[in-house]
Coordinates of C-alpha atoms in Angstrom, one line a residue:
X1 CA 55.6 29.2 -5.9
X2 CA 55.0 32.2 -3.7
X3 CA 51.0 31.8 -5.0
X4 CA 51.0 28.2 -3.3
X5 CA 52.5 28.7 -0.2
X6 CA 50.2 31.4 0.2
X7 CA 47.2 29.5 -0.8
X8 CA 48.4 26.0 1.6
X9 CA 48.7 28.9 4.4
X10 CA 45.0 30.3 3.9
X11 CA 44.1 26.4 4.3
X12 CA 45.5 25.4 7.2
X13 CA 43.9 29.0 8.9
X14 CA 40.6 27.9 7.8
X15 CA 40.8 24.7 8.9
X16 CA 41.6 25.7 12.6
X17 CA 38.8 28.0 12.8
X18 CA 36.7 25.1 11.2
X19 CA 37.9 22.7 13.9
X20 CA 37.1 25.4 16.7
X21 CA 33.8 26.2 15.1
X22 CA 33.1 22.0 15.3
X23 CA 34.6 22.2 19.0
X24 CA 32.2 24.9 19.8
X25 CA 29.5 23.1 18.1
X26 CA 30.2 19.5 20.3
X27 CA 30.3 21.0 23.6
X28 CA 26.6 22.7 22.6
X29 CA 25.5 19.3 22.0
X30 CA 26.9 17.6 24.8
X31 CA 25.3 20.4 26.9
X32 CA 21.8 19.6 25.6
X33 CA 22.1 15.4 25.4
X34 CA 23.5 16.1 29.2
X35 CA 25.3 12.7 29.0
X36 CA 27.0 9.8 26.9
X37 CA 25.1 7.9 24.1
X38 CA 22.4 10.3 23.9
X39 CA 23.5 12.0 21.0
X40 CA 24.8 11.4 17.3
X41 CA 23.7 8.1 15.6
X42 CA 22.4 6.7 18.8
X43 CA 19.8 9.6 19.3
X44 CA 16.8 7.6 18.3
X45 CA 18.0 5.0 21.0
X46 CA 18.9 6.4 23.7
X47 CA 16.4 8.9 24.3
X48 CA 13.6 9.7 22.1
X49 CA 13.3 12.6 20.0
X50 CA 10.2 14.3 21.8
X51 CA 12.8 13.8 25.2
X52 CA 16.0 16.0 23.1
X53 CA 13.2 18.7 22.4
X54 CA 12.0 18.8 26.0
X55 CA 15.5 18.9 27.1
X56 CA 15.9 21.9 24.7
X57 CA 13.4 23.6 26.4
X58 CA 15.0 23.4 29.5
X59 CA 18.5 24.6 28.2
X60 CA 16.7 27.4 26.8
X61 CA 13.5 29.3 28.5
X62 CA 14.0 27.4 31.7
X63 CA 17.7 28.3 31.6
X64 CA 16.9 31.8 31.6
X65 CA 14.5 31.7 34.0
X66 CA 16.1 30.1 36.5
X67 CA 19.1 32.8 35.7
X68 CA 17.3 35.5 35.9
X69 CA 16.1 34.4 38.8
X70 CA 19.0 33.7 40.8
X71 CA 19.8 37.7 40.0
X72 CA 16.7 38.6 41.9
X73 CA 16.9 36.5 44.4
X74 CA 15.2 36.1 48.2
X75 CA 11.8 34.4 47.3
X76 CA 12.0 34.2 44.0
X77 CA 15.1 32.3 43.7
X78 CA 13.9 29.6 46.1
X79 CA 10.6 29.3 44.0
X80 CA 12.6 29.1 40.8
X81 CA 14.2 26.0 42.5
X82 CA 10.9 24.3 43.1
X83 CA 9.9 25.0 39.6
X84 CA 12.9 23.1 38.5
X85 CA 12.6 20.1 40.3
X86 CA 8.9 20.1 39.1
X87 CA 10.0 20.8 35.3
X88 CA 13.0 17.7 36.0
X89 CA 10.1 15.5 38.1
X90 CA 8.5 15.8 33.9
X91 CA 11.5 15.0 32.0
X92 CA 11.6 11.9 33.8
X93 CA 8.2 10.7 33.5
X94 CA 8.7 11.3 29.8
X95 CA 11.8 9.6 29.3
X96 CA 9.4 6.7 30.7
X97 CA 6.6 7.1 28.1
X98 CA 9.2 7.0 25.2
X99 CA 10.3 3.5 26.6
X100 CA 6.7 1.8 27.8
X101 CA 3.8 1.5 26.5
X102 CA 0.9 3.4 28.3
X103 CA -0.3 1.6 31.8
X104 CA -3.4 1.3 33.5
X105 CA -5.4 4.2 35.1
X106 CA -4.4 3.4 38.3
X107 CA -0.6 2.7 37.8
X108 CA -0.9 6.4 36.0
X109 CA -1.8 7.5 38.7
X110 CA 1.1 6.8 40.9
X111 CA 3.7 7.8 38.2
X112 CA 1.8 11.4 38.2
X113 CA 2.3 11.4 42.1
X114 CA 5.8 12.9 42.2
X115 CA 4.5 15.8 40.2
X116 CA 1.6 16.1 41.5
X117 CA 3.5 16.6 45.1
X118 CA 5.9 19.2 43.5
X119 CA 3.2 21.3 42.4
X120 CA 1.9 21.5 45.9
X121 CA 5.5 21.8 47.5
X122 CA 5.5 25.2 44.8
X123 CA 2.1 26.3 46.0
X124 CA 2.4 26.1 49.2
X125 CA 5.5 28.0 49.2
X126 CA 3.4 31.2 47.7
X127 CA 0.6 30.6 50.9
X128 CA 3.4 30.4 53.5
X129 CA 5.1 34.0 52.2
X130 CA 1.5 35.7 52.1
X131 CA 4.0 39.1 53.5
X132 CA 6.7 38.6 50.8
X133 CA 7.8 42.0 49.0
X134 CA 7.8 39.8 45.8
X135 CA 4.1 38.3 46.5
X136 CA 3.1 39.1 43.0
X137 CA 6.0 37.0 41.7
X138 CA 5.0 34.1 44.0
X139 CA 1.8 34.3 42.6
X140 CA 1.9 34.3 38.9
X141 CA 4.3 31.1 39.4
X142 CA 1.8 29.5 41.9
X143 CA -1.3 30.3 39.6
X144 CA 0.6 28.3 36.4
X145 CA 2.2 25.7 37.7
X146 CA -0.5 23.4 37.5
X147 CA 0.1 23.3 33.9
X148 CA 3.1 20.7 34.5
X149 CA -0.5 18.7 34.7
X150 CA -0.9 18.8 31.3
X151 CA 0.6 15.2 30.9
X152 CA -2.5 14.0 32.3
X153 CA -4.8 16.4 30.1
X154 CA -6.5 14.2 26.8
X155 CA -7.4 15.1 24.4
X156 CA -6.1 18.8 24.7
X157 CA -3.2 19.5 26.8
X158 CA -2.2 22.5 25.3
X159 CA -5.4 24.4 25.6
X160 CA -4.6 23.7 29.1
X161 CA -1.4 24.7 29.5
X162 CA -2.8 28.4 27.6
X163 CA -5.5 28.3 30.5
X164 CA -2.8 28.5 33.3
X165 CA -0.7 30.6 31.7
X166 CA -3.4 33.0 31.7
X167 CA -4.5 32.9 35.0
X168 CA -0.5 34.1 35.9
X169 CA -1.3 37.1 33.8
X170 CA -3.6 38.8 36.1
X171 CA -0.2 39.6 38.6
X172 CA 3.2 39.0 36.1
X173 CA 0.9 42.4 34.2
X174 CA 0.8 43.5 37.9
X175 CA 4.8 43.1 37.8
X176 CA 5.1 45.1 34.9
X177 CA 2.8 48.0 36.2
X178 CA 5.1 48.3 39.1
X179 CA 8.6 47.7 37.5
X180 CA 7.9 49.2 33.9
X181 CA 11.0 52.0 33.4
X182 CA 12.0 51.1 37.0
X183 CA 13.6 47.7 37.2
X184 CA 14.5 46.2 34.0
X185 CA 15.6 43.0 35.4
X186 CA 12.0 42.4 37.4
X187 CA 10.5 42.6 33.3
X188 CA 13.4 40.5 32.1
X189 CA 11.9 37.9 34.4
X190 CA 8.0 38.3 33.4
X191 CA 8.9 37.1 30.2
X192 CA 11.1 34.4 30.9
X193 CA 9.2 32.7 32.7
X194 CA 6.1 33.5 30.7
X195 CA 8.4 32.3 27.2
X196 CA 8.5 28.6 29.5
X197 CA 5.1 28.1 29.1
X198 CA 4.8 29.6 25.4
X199 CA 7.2 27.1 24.4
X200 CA 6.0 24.3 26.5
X201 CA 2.7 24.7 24.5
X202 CA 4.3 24.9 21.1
X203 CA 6.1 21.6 22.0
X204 CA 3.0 19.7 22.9
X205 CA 1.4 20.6 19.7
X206 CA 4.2 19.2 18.3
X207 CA 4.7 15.8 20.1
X208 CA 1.5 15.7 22.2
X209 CA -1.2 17.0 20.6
X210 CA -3.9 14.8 22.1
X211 CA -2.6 13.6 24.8
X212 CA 1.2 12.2 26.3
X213 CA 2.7 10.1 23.7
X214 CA 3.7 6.7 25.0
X215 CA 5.5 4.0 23.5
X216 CA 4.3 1.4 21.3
X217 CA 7.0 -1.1 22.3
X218 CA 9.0 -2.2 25.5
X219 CA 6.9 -3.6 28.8
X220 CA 4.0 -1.3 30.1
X221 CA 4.4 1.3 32.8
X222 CA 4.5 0.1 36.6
X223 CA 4.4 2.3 39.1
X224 CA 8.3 1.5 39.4
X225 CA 9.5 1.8 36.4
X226 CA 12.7 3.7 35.7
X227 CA 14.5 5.4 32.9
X228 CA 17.7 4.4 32.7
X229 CA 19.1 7.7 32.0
X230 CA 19.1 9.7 35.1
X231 CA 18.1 13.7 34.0
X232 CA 20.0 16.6 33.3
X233 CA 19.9 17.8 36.7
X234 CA 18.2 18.4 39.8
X235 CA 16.2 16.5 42.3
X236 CA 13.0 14.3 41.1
X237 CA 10.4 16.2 38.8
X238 CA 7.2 17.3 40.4
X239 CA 3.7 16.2 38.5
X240 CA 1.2 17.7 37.0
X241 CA -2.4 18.3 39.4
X242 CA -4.3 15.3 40.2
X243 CA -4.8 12.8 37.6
X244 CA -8.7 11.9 36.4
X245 CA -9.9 9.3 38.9
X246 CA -8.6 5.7 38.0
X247 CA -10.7 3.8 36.0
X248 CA -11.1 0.0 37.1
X249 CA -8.7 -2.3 35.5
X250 CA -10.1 -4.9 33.2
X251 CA -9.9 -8.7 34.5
X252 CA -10.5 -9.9 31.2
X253 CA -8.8 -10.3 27.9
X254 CA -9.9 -8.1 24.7
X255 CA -11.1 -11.2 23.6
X256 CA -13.7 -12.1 26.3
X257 CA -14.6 -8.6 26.3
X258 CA -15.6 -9.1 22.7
X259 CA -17.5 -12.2 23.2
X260 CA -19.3 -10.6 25.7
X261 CA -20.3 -7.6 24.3
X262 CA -21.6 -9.9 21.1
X263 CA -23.6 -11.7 23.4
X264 CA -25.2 -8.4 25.0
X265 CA -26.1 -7.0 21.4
X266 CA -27.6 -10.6 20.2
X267 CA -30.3 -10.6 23.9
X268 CA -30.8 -6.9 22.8
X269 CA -31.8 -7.8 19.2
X270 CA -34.0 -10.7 20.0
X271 CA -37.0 -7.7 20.7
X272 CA -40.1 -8.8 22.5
X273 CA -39.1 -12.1 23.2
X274 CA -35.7 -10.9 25.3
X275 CA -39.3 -10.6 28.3
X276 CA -39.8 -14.5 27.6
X277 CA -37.5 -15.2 30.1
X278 CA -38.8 -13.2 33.2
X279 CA -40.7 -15.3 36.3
X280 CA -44.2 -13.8 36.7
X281 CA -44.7 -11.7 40.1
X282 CA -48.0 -12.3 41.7
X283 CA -49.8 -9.7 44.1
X284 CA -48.6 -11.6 47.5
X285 CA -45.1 -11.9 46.7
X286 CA -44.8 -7.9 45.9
X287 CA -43.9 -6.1 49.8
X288 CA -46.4 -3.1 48.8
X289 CA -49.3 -5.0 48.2
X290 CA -48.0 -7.8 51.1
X291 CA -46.9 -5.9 54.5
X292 CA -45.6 -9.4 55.8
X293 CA -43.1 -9.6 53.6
X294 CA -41.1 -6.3 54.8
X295 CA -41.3 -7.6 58.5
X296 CA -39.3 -10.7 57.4
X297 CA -35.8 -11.0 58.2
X298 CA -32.9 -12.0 56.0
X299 CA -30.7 -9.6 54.0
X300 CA -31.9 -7.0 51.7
X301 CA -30.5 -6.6 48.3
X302 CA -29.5 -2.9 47.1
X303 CA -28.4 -1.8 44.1
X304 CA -24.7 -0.9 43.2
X305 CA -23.1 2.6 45.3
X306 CA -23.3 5.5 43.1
X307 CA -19.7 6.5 42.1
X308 CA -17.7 8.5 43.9
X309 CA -14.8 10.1 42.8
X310 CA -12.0 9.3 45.3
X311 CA -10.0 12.5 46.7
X312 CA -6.5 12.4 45.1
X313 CA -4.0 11.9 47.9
X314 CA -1.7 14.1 46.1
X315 CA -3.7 17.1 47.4
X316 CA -4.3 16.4 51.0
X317 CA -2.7 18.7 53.4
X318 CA -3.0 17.4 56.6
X319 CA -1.1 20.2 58.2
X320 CA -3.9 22.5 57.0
X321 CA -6.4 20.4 58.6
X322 CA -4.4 20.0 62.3
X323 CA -2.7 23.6 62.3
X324 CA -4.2 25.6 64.4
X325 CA -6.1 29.1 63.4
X326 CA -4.1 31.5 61.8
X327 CA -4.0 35.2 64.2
X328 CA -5.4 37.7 63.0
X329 CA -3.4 40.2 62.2
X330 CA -3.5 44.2 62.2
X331 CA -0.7 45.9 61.9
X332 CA 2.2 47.7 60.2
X333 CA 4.9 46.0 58.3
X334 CA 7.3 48.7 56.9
X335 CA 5.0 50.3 54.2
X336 CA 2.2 47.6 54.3
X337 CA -0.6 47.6 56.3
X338 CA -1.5 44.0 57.0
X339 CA -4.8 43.5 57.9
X340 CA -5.5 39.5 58.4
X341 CA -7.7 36.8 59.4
X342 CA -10.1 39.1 60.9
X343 CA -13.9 37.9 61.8
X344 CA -16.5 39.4 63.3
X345 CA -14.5 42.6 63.6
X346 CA -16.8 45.5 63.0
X347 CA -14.7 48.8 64.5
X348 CA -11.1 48.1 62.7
X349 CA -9.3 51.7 62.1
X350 CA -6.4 52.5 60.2
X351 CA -5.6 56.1 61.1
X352 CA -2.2 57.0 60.9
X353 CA -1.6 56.3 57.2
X354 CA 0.9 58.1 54.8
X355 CA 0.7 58.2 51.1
X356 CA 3.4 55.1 50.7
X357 CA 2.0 53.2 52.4
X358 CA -0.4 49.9 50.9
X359 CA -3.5 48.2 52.9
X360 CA -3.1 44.4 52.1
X361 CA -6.7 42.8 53.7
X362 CA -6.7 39.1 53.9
X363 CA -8.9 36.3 54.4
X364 CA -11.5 38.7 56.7
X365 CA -14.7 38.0 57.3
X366 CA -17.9 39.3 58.6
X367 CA -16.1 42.6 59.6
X368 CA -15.6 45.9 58.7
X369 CA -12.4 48.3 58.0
X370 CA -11.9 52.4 58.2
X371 CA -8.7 53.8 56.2
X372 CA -8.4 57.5 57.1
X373 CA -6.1 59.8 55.4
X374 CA -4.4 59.1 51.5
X375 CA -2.7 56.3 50.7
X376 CA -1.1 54.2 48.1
X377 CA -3.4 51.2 46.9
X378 CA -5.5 49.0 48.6
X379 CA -5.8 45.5 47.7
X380 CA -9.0 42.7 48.9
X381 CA -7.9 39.1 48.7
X382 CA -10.3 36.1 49.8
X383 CA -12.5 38.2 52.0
X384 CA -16.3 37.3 52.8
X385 CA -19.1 39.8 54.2
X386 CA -16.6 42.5 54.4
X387 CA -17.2 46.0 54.7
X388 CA -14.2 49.1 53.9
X389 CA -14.7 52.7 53.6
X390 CA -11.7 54.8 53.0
X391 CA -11.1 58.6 52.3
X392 CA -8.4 58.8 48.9
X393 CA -6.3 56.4 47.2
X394 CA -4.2 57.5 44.8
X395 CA -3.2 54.8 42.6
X396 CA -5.8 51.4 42.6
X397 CA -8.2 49.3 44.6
X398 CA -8.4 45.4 43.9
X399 CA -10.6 43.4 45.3
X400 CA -9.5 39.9 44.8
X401 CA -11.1 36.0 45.1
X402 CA -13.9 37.7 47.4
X403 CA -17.4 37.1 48.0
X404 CA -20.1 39.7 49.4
X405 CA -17.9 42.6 49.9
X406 CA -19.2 46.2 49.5
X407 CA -17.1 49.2 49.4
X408 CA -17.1 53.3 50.0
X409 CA -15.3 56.1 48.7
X410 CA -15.2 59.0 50.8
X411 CA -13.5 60.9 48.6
X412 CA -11.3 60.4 45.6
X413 CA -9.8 56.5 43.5
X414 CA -8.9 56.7 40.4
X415 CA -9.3 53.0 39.3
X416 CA -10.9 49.8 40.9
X417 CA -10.2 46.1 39.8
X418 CA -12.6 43.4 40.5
X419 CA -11.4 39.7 40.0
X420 CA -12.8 36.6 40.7
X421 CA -15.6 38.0 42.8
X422 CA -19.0 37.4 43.5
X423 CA -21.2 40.1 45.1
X424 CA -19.5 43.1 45.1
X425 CA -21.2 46.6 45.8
X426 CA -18.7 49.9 45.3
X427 CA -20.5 53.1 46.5
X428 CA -19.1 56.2 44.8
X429 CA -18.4 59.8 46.3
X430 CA -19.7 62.8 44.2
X431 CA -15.7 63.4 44.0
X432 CA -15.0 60.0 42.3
X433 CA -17.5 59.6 39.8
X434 CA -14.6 59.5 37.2
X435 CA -13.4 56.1 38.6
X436 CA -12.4 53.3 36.2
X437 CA -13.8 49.9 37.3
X438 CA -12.2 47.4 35.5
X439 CA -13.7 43.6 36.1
X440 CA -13.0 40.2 35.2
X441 CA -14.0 36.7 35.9
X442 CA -17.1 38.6 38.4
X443 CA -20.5 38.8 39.2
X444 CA -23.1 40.2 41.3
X445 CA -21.7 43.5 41.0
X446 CA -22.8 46.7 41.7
X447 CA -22.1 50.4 41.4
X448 CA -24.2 52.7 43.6
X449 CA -23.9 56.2 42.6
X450 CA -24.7 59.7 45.0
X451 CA -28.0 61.0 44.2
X452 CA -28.7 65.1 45.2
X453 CA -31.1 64.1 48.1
X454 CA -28.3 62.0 49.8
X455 CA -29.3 58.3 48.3
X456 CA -27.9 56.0 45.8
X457 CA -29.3 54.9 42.7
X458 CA -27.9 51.2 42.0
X459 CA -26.5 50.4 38.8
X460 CA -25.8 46.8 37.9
X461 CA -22.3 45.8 35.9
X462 CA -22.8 43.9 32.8
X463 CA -21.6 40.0 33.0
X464 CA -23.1 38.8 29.5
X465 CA -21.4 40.3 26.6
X466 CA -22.3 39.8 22.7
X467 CA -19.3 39.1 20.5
X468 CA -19.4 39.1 16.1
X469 CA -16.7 39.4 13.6
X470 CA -17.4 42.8 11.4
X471 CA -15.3 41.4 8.8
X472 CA -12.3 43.5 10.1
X473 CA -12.2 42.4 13.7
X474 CA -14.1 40.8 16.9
X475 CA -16.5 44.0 18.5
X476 CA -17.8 42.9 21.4
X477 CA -21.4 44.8 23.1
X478 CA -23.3 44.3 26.2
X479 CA -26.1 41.7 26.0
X480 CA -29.3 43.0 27.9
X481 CA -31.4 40.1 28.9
X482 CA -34.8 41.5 28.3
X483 CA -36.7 40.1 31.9

């Protein structure tokens, strides 16, 4: 007796922990299918599988992201935001492809728009805080958003989505450099939002592997078309960059279009005799061989405009184009020297410099920059025709998105980083012969080393690289063109 009691007691324990553990396991659910009906047996109807995934995503990499986010705060947090509504401005264009069929070019177009908008909005933001602490974190987001584009990417959207990512890796690597054994938190955040786009491109191979999947039933796409499941969260979604220009819509069925292109291929294949049908053109009715005829009057035929890509509206800024000139800027902003919008500036002096301190040169042109003294790093971003000499850095010059910059070592740099530059000429000290230049994405450069007499000899930097597989691994060698 005792044996049962004791066994109808270990029941009724294991069935409240199996109720909690099925508790536990409905509120998870309910927290991915973010509303009624979207879950359970009416999965397949409400929303569509590929939409439940995508909304996975967002419970999960985005989730964190935006978390970790919030803990940093400032600049980052408000970014994190945008991202969001551009991530939410997605779901809700694909909770419209799982319930239309695919529109026109044009109507495409306009559903992109939102996204397209948001991307900007995110973008923008990084442009406008030029002098944030957390510049580097601006930037990797603003370099990889575009990828929210890739909706508009056939046949390979997820090669594309890899291509942006990669472009943010240039500063998140930045973020670790500076933050590695320092800030945990500031690495935390690297690969959250890195793991966003990792999964975002595991999910397209999944349910979008040439292209946005679209449904085969239901009415097409209009540019107003709705889902009648409002998202998760958040304000509208923002879309990917500007769509491939519209293509013209067709004003005739499938049908005539086969008709017609029968008829095309049976005037092609009647050979010689598809001529018998031309008028004969004597001498005087040909203008080169008749002057009267061009001094008639009348209208003259022309052929068909060449086509012209129209400019995506999405990626006008017509405050860029009525703001006035940004000042330019010299100056000292707690440990940063800003040095900005400079042109035609030949004698600019930084002199009172400590070894803290940063030189961050911006959008100069057709000028020229001193540093005296030993400081921190120096960094070169979107500057043309500009010439800088400094004394010592100790920890790295970059010379970013430049064109036609040369640069002087007076005495001592352990490592310069070229990126997305072309024409750039570094002139080496006898001191800092032992410098690491590290280039990517560059060309046109140079590296002039200190001869006894007092000259330079001029060394090019090899752009064209050779690369074979040794049966082990890739080994990549410099590819001299013979001239």
């Amino acid at each position: 007796m005792r044996t049962l009691l004791r066994s109808r007691l270990w029941t009724a324990v294991d069935m409240e922990r199996l109720v909690e553990r099925l508790e536990k396991a409905v509120e998870r659910l309910e927290t991915v299918c973010q509303g009624p009906g979207m879950c359970g047996d009416g999965s397949s109807k409400g929303v569509a599988q590929y939409v439940q995934a995508f909304d996975a995503l967002l419970a999960g990499p985005v989730a964190e992201y935006i978390k970790i986010s919030k803990e940093v705060g400032g600049d980052v947090q408000k970014h994190a935001e945008m991202v969001h509504v551009g991530l939410m401005s997605e779901r809700a264009l694909l909770v419209t492809a799982s319930q239309h069929q695919q529109p026109a070019e044009n109507a495409f177009s306009s559903l992109l728009k939102p996204i397209s908008e948001q991307i900007q909005v995110v973008q923008n933001f990084r442009e406008k805080n030029r002098g944030s602490k957390l510049f580097n974190h601006l930037s990797a987001v603003s370099e990889s958003i575009p990828a929210l584009g890739w909706v508009a990417m056939a046949p390979k959207p997820g090669p594309y989505v890899k291509e942006m990512t990669d472009a943010a890796m240039f500063y998140t690597n930045r973020i670790l450099k500076e933050y590695k054994d320092v800030d945990k938190k500031q690495v935390d955040w690297v690969k959250a939002y890195l793991s966003i786009w990792t999964e975002l491109q595991a999910y397209i191979k999944e349910y979008h592997t040439t292209g946005l999947t679209w449904s085969k039933t239901g009415p097409v796409a209009t540019e107003g078309a709705k889902s009648p499941s409002a998202p998760p969260a958040g304000a509208a979604p923002p879309p990917p960059g500007p769509p491939p220009p519209p293509a013209p819509a067709p004003t005739s069925s499938s049908t005539d279009d086969s008709a017609s292109r029968s008829a095309l291929f049976a005037q092609i294949n009647r050979g010689e005799g598809i001529t018998s049908g031309l008028r004969h053109v004597s001498d005087d009715m040909k203008t080169h061989k008749n002057p009267a005829l061009k001094n008639q009057g009348g209208p003259v035929r022309s052929g068909p405009k060449p086509f012209t890509a129209p400019k995506p509206a999405c990626n006008a800024n017509p405050s860029q184009k009525t703001s006035p000139k940004a000042p330019a800027l010299l100056e000292l902003e707690g440990k940063k020297w800003r040095v900005e919008n400079q042109e035609n500036a030949t004698n600019l002096v930084i002199s009172d410099t400590e070894l803290k301190q940063v030189a961050y040169v911006f959008k100069c042109t057709n000028s020229t920059l001193q540093i005296k003294g030993k400081i921190n790093s120096i960094t070169l971003d979107n500057c043309k025709k500009l010439g800088l000499v400094f004394d010592d850095v100790v920890g790295i010059v970059e010379i970013i998105n430049s064109r036609d910059v040369k640069v002087q070592v007076m005495g001592k740099v352990p490592t310069i980083s070229i990126n997305k530059t072309d024409g750039c000429h570094v002139y080496l000290s006898k001191n800092s012969l032992d410098c690491e230049i590290v280039s990517a994405k560059s060309s046109e450069m140079n590296v002039l080393i200190p001869t006894e007499g007092g000259d330079f000899t001029e060394f090019p930097v090899p752009e064209q690289f050779k690369t074979v597989w040794n049966g082990q691994k890739l080994v990549t060698t410099v590819t001299e063109i013979a001239g």
